[in-house]
Structure formats: structure tokens, C-alpha cells
mmCIF file of C-alpha atoms and ligand atoms in Angstrom:
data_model
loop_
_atom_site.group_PDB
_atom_site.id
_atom_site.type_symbol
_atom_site.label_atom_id
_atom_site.label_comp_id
_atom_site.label_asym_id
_atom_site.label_seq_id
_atom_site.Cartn_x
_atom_site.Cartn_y
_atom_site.Cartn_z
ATOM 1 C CA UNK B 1 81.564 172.126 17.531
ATOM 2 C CA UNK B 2 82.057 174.298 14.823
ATOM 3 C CA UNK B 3 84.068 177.002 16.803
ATOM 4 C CA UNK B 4 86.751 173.906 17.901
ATOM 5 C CA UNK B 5 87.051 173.102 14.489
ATOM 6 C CA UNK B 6 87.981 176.326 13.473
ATOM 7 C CA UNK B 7 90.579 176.857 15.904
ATOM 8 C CA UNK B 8 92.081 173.441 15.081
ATOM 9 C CA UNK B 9 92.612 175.052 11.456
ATOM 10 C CA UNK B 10 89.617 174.276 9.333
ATOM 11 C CA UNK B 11 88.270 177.199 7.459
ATOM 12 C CA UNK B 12 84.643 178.349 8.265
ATOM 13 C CA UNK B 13 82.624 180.218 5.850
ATOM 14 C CA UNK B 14 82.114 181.929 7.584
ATOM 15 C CA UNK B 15 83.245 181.776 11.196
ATOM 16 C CA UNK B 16 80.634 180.572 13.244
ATOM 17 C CA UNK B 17 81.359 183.990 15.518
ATOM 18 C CA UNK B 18 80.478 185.723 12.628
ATOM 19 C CA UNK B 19 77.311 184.197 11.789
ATOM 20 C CA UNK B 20 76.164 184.891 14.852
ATOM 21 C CA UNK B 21 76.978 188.296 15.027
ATOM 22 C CA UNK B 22 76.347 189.165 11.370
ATOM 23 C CA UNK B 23 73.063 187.452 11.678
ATOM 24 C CA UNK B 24 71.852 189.082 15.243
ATOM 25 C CA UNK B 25 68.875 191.304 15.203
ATOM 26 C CA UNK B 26 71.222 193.891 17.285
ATOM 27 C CA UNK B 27 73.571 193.943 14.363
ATOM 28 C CA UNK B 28 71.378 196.705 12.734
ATOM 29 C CA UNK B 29 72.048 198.715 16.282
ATOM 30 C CA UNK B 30 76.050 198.014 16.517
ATOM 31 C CA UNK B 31 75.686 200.020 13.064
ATOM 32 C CA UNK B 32 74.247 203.515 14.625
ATOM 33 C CA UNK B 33 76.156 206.192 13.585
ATOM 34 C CA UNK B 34 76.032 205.822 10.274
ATOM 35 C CA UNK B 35 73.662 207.113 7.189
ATOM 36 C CA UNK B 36 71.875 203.349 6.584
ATOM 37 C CA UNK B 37 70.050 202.994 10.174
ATOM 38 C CA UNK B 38 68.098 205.506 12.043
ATOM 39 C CA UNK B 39 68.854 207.336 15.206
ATOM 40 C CA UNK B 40 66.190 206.138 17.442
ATOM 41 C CA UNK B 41 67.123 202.493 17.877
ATOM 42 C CA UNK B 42 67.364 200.562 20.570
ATOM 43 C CA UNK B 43 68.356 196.868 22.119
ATOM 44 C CA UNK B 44 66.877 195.667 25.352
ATOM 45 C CA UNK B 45 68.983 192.605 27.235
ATOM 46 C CA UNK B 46 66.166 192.952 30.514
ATOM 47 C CA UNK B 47 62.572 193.562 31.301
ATOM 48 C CA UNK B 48 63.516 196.464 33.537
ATOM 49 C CA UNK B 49 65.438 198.332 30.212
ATOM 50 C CA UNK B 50 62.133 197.077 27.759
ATOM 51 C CA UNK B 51 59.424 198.595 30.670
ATOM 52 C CA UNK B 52 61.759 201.536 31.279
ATOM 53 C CA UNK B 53 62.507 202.925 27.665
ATOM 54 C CA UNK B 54 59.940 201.719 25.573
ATOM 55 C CA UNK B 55 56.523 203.334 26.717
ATOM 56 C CA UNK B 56 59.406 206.410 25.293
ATOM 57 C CA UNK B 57 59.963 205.471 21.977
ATOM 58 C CA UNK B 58 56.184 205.003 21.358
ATOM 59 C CA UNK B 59 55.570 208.436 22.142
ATOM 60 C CA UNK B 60 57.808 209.679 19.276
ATOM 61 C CA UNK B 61 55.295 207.176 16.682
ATOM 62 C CA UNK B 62 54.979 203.816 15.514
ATOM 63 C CA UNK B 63 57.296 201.267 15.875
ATOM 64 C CA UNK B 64 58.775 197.358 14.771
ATOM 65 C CA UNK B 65 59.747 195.173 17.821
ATOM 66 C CA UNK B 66 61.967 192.200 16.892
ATOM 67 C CA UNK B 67 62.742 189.491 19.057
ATOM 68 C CA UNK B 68 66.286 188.079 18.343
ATOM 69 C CA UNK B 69 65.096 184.141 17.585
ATOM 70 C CA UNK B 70 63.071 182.507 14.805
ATOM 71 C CA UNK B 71 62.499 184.358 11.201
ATOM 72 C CA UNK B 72 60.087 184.901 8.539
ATOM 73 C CA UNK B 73 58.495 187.628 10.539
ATOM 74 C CA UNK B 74 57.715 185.628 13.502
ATOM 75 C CA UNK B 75 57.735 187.854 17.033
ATOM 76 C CA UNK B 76 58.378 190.692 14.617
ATOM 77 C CA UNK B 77 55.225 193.164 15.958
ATOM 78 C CA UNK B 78 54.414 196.667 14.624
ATOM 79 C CA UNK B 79 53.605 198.381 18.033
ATOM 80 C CA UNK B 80 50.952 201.116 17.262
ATOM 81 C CA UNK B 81 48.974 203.131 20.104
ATOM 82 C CA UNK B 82 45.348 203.010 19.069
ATOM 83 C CA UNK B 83 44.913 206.767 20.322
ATOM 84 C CA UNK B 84 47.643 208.500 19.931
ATOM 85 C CA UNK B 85 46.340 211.985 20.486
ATOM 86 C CA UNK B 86 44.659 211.286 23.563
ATOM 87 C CA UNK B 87 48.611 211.260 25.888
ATOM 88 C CA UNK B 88 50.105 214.414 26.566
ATOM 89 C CA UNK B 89 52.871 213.561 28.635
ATOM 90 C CA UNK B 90 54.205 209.651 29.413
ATOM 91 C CA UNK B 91 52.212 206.630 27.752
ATOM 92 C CA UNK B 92 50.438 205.036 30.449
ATOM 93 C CA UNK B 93 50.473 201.259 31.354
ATOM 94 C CA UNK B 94 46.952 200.685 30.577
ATOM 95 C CA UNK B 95 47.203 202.831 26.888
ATOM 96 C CA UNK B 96 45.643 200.302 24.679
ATOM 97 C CA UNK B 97 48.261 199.227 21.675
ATOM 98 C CA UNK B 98 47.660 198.295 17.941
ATOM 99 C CA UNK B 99 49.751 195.212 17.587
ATOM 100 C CA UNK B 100 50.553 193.506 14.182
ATOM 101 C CA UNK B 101 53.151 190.299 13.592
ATOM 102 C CA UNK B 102 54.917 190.329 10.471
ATOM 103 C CA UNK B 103 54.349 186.449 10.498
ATOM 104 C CA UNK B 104 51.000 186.638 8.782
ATOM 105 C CA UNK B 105 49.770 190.577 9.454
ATOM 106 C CA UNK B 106 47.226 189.601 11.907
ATOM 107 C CA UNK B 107 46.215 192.250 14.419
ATOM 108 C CA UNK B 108 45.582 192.380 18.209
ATOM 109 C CA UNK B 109 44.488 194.409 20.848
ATOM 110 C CA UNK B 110 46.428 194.380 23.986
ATOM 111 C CA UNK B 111 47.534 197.347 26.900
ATOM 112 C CA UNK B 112 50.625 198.395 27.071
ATOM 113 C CA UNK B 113 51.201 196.282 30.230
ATOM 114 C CA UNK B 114 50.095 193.046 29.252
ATOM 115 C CA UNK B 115 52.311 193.584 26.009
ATOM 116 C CA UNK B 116 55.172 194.065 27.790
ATOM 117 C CA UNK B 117 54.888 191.769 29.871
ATOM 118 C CA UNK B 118 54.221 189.268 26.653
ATOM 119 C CA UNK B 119 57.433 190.321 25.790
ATOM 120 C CA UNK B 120 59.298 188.967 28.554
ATOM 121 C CA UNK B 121 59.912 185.253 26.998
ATOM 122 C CA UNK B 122 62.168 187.353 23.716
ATOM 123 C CA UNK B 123 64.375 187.854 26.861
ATOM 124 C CA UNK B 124 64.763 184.845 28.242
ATOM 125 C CA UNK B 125 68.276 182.780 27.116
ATOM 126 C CA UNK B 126 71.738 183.627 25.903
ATOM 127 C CA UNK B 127 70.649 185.724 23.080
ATOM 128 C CA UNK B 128 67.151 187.063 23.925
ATOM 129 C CA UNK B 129 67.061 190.067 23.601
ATOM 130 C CA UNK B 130 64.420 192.785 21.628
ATOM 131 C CA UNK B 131 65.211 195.212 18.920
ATOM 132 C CA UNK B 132 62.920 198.667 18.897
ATOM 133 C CA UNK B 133 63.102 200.758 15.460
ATOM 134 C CA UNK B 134 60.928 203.190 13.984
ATOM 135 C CA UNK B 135 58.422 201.866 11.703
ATOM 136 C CA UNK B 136 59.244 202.420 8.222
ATOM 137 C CA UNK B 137 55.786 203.325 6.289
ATOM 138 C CA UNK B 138 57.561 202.987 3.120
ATOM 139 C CA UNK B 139 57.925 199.279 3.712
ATOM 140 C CA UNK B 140 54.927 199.282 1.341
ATOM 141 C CA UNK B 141 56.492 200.318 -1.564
ATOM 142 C CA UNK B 142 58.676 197.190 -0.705
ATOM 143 C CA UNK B 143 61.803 195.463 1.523
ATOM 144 C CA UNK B 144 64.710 195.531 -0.701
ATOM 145 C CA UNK B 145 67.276 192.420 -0.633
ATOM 146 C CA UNK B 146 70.738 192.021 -1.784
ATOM 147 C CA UNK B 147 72.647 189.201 -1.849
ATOM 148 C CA UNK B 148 76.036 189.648 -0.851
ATOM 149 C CA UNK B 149 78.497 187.268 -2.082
ATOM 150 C CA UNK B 150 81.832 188.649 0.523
ATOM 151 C CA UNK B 151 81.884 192.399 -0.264
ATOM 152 C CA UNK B 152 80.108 192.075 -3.517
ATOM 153 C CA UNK B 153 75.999 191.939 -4.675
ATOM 154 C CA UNK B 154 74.792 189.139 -7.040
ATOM 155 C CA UNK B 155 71.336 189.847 -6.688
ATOM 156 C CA UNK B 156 68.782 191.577 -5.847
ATOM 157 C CA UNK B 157 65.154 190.505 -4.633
ATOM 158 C CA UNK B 158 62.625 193.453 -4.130
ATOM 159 C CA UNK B 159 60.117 192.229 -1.824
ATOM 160 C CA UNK B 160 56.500 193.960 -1.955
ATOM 161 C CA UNK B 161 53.917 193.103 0.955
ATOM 162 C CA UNK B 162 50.542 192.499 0.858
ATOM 163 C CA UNK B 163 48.222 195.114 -0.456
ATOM 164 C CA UNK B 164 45.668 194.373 1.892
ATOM 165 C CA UNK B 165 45.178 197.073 4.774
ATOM 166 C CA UNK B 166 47.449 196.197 7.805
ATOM 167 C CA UNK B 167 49.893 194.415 5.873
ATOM 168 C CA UNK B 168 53.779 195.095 6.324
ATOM 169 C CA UNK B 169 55.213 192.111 6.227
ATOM 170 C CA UNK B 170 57.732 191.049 2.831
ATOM 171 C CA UNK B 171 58.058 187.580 4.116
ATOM 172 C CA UNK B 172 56.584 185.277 1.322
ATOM 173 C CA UNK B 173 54.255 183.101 3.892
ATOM 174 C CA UNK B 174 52.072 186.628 4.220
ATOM 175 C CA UNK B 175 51.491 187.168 0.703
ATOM 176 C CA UNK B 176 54.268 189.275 -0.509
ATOM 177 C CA UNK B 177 55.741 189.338 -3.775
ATOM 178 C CA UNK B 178 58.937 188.448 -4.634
ATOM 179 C CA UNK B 179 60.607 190.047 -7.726
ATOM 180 C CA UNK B 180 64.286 188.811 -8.614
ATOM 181 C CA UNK B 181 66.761 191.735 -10.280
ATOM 182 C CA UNK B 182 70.020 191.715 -11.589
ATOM 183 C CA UNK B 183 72.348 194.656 -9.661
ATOM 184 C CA UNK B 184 72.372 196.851 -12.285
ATOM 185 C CA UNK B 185 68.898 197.322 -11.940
ATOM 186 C CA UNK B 186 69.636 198.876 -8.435
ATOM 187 C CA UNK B 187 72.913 201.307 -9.046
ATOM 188 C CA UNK B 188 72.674 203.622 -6.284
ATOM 189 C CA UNK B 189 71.947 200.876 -3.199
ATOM 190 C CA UNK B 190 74.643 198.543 -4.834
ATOM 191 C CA UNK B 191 77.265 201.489 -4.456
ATOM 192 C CA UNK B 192 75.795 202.585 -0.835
ATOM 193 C CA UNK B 193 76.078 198.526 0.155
ATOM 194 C CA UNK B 194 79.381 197.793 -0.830
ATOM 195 C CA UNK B 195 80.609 201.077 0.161
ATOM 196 C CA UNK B 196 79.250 200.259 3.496
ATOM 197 C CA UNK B 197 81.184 196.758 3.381
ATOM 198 C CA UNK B 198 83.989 197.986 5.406
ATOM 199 C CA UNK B 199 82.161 199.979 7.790
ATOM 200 C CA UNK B 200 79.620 196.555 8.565
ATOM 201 C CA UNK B 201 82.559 194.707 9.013
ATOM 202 C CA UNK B 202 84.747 197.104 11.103
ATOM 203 C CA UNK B 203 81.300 197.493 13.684
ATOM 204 C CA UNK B 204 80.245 194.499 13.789
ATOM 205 C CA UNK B 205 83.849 193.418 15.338
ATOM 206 C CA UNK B 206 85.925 192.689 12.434
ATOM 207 C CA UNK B 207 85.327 189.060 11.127
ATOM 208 C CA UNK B 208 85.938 188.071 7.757
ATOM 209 C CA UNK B 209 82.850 188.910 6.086
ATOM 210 C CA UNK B 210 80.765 185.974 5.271
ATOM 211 C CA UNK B 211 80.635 184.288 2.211
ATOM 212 C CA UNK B 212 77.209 184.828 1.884
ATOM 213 C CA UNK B 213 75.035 186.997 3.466
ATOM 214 C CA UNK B 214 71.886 188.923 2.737
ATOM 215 C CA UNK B 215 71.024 192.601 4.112
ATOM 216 C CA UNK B 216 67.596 193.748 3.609
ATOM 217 C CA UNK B 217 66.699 197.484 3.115
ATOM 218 C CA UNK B 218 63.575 199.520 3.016
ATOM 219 C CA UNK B 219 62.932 203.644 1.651
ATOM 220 C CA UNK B 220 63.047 206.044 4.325
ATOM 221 C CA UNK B 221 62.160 209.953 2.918
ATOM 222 C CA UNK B 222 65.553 212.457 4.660
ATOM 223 C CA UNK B 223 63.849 214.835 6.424
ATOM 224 C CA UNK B 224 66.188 217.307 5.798
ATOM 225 C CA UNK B 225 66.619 216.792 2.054
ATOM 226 C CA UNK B 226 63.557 215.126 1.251
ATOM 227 C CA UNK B 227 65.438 212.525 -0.733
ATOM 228 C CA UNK B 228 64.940 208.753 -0.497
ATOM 229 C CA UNK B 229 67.554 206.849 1.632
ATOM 230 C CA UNK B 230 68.125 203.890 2.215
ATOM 231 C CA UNK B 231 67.508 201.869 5.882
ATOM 232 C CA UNK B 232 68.846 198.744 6.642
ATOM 233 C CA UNK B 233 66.162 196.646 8.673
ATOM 234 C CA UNK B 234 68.359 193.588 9.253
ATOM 235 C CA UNK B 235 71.052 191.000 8.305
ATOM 236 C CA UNK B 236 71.220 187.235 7.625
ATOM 237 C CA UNK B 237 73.987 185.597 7.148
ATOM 238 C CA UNK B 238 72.510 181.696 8.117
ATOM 239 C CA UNK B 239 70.353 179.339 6.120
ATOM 240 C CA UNK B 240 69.972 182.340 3.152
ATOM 241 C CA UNK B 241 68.390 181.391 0.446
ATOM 242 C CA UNK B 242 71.076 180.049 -1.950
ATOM 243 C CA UNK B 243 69.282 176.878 -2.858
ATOM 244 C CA UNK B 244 66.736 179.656 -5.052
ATOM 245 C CA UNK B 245 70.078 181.242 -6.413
ATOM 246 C CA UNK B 246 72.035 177.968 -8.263
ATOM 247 C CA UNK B 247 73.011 180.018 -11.286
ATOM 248 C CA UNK B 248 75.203 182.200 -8.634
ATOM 249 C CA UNK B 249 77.319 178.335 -7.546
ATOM 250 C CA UNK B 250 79.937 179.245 -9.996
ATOM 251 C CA UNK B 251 80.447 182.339 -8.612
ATOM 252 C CA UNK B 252 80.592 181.193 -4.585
ATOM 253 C CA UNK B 253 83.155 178.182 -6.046
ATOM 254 C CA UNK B 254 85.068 180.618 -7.162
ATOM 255 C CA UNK B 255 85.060 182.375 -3.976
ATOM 256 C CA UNK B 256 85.709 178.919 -1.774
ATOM 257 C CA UNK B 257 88.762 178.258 -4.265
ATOM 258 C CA UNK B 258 90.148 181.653 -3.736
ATOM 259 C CA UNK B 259 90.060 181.394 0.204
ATOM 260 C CA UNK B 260 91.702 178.312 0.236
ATOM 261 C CA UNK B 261 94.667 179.382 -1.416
ATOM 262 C CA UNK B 262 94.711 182.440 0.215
ATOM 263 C CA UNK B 263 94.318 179.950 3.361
ATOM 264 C CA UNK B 264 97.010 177.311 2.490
ATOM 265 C CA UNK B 265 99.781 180.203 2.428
ATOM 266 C CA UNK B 266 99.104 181.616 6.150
ATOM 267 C CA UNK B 267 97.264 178.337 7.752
ATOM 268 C CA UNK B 268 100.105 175.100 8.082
ATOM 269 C CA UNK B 269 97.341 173.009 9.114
ATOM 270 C CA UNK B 270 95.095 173.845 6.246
ATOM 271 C CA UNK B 271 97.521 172.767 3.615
ATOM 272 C CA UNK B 272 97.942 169.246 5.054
ATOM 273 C CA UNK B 273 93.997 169.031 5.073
ATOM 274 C CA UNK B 274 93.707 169.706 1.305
ATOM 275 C CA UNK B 275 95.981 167.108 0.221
HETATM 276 N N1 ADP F 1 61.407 199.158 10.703
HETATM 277 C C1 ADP F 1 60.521 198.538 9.915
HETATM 278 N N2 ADP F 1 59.572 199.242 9.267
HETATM 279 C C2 ADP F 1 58.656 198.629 8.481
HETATM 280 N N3 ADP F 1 58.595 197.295 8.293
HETATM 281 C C3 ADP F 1 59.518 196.536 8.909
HETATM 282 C C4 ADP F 1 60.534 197.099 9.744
HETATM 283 N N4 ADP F 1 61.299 196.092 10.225
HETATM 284 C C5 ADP F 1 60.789 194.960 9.715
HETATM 285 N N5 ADP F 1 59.722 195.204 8.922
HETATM 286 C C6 ADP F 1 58.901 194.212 8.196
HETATM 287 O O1 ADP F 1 58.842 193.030 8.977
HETATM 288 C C7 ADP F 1 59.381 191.924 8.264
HETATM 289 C C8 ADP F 1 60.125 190.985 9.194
HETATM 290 O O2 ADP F 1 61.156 191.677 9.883
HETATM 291 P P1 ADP F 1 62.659 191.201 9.821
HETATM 292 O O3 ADP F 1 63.466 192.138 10.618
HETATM 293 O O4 ADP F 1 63.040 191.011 8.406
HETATM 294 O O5 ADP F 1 62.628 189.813 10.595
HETATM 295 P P2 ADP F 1 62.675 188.282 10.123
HETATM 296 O O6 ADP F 1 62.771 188.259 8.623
HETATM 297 O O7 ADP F 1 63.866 187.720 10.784
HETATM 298 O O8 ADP F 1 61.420 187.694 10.647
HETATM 299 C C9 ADP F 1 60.265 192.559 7.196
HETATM 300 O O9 ADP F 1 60.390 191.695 6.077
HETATM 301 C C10 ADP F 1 59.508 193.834 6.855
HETATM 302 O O10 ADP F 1 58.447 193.555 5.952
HETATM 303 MG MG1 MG F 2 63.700 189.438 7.261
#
């Protein structure tokens, strides 16, 4: 419904296309290439692509699975092999797996086999699909937010998880701690972000960029430099969080005003809507 009334001339903010993409757990893979995600990531669309790679990428260490539906850290598993010394060459089937779900940090046991297997109903649908990264020990130190509002941050909410033993998770349900900062506070990830703004948008196929969006980072340690960088776990850009950030409506009314204008010139339909 939304698409049709967008291309009968209503504006969306933003376009439901874009909401969608923006918003996808894949997103963080369409932006490979550059300095704010790592190498080693992966989508799988199929069972066959999930069995076939991903016994791989647990040989190089730890990783985060993410299954494209639901949120606060639901399906989200920390995939750990319980002896990882023990394989030489491939990971068997039956190597017995660490699993952890950002939901609420609980833990479970389960072989490689059976987990993938598990896996199967992220698949299922339209838009299942599963997202393999490395995982990010740093996440302890914290999950950094920013709020974008367009191409520009209004906030910034540092995230810290549990301090208990297996916790990773920054989602509030599972204990973390939330921390609110103005963008100042945060120079050098405020200039990375919005630097990155055109690059997001270009990859991720060119949309307007939404009127409000979040992207959520965590502290990676370069290898090669042993600086801190910066690694972008994921995107929203649906249902964020605005209701907890009223002192930023002037700001997005603002924003609105400015688009219709900019609207009402190029749009014919538009301008007879706001009368
Ligand atoms: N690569 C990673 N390394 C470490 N922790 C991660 C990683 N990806 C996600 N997490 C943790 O899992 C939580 C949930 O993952 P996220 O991708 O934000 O999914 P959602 O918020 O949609 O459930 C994050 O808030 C973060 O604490
Ligand atoms: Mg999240």
C-alpha cells in the first residue's frame, strides 16, 4: 500500500524500498569493500549455501549469525565451537557448538548439524535469509548508536552489555546499559558516519536516505595498525526509537518542511496535495 501511494505522488519518509533495504540485515554485506565492515562476511539465501560455507567461517573463530526477521537480539546467535583445538582440517557435522542468543544471553549446546539444520526456518519466506560476521569481542566495551537524522547525527546512545560472563548482547531486555550522548562527545565516529553517508547510500542502491535511521557500531582493534576502528554491525531504519528522542521533533519538522518544498517544485501532484 505504501509503495502505490508513493508512485501516485505522496512523499514517503522514507520510501518504503528504502526501509526495507536500509533496514535488511544484508545491508551491512552490500557495504563490503569499505573500512566500516569486515572482510569475512557473508549472506546465505539457501540451506545448501548456509551447510556449504559456514562449517568455513567457523574455522577462522567465533562468529554472530543473524536471521533477517524480528529484533532486539532475537535469532541473533554467537556460534562458538566448544573445542576448537581439537579440528585440524574441515569442522565436522557432529563438532559440538557453543551457542548464545543475543535475546537474553542464554547458552546451548547443540552439533553443528542439528544447528544448521535449526537454522533452516531464518530461510524460509521472501526475505529469509542469514547474515554470518565475525564476532566482535569488543562488543563488551559496548555497541555504539547514532541517530541519523538524513545525512546528519543527533545522538548518540552507547550501549554496554551485561557484565555477567556470556553476555554480548546491548539490547536493553538483557540487561545492558543505555547511556545517551550528545555528538560531540563522539568526534571521530560522527566524521567516519557522515563521511560514509554517501557511500551507504550509493551501495545500498541509491534511495533518498531516510529521514531517520539508526546505524549501530562496535570497536574492532586494525590488525595492521593496532588502532581502534570502527564496525558497523547493522542498520535500522523502521520503528527507531524516536518516541525516547522528543527533544530532536523540532529538528525532524524541520527536515519534513524542507522536503516538501523541495517536493512541491519537482512533484505536480504533491503541490495540489498540500493545499
Ligand atoms: N559481530 C558482532 N560481534 C559482537 N556482538 C554482536 C555482533 N553482532 C551483533 N552483536 C550483538 O548482538 C546484538 C543484536 O544484534 P543486532 O544485529 O543488533 O540485531 P537486532 O538488534 O536486530 O536483534 C547487538 O546489539 C550486539 O550486542
Ligand atoms: Mg540491534
Amino acid at each position: 500500500m505504501l509503495r502505490e501511494l508513493v508512485a501516485n505522488g505522496i512523499e514517503g519518509l522514507p520510501h518504503p524500498d528504502a526501509m526495507v533495504t536500509y533496514g535488511a540485515k544484508n545491508s551491512i554485506e552490500r557495504l563490503k569493500g569499505t573500512a566500516i565492515v569486515p572482510d569475512d562476511i557473508y549472506t546465505y539465501y539457501s540451506f545448501d549455501e548456509l551447510k556449504e560455507h559456514f562449517p568455513k567461517s567457523l574455522k577462522k573463530g567465533v562468529r554472530v549469525l543473524k536471521q533477517n526477521r524480528g529484533s532486539t537480539g532475537e535469532r541473533i546467535w554467537r556460534v562458538e565451537l566448544k573445542n576448537p583445538k581439537k579440528y585440524q582440517g574441515a569442522i565436522p557435522l557432529d563438532a559440538e557448538l557453543k551457542l548464545t542468543e543475543a535475546k537474553d544471553n542464554h547458552t546451548e549446546t547443540k552439533i553443528l548439524q542439528d544447528f544448521l539444520e535449526f537454522c533452516i526456518q531464518y530461510l524460509e519466506g521472501n526475505s529469509g535469509m542469514i547474515v554470518d560476521m565475525p564476532f566482535l569481542e569488543r562488543i563488551k566495551e559496548g555497541e555504539i548508536r547514532i541517530l541519523m537524522l538524513r545525512d546528519k547525527v543527533m545522538n548518540v546512545v552507547h550501549k554496554k552489555p551485561a557484565s555477567s560472563k556470556d553476555a554480548f548482547s546491548a539490547t536493553l531486555f538483557s540487561g545492558a546499559k543505555y547511556r545517551y550522548d550528545t555528538p560531540e562527545k563522539w568526534p571521530d565516529l560522527v566524521q567516519l558516519a557522515e563521511g560514509m553517508v554517501p557511500i551507504i547510500r550509493e551501495k545500498l542502491g541509491n534511495y533518498d536516505i531516510p529521514l531517520i535511521w539508526t546505524a549501530d557500531f562496535i570497536l574492532d582493534t586494525d590488525k595492521k595498525t593496532g588502532k581502534d576502528k570502527y564496525i558497523l554491525g547493522e542498520i535500522n531504519a523502521s520503528c527507531v526509537g524516536f518516541s525516547t528522542h522528543l527533544e530532536l521533533s523540532d529538528n525532524i519538522a524541520d527536515e519534513v518542511l524542507d522536503l516538501m518544498d523541495a517536493e512541491s517544485v519537482v512533484n505536480n501532484k504533491w503541490g495540489a496535495f498540500t493545499k
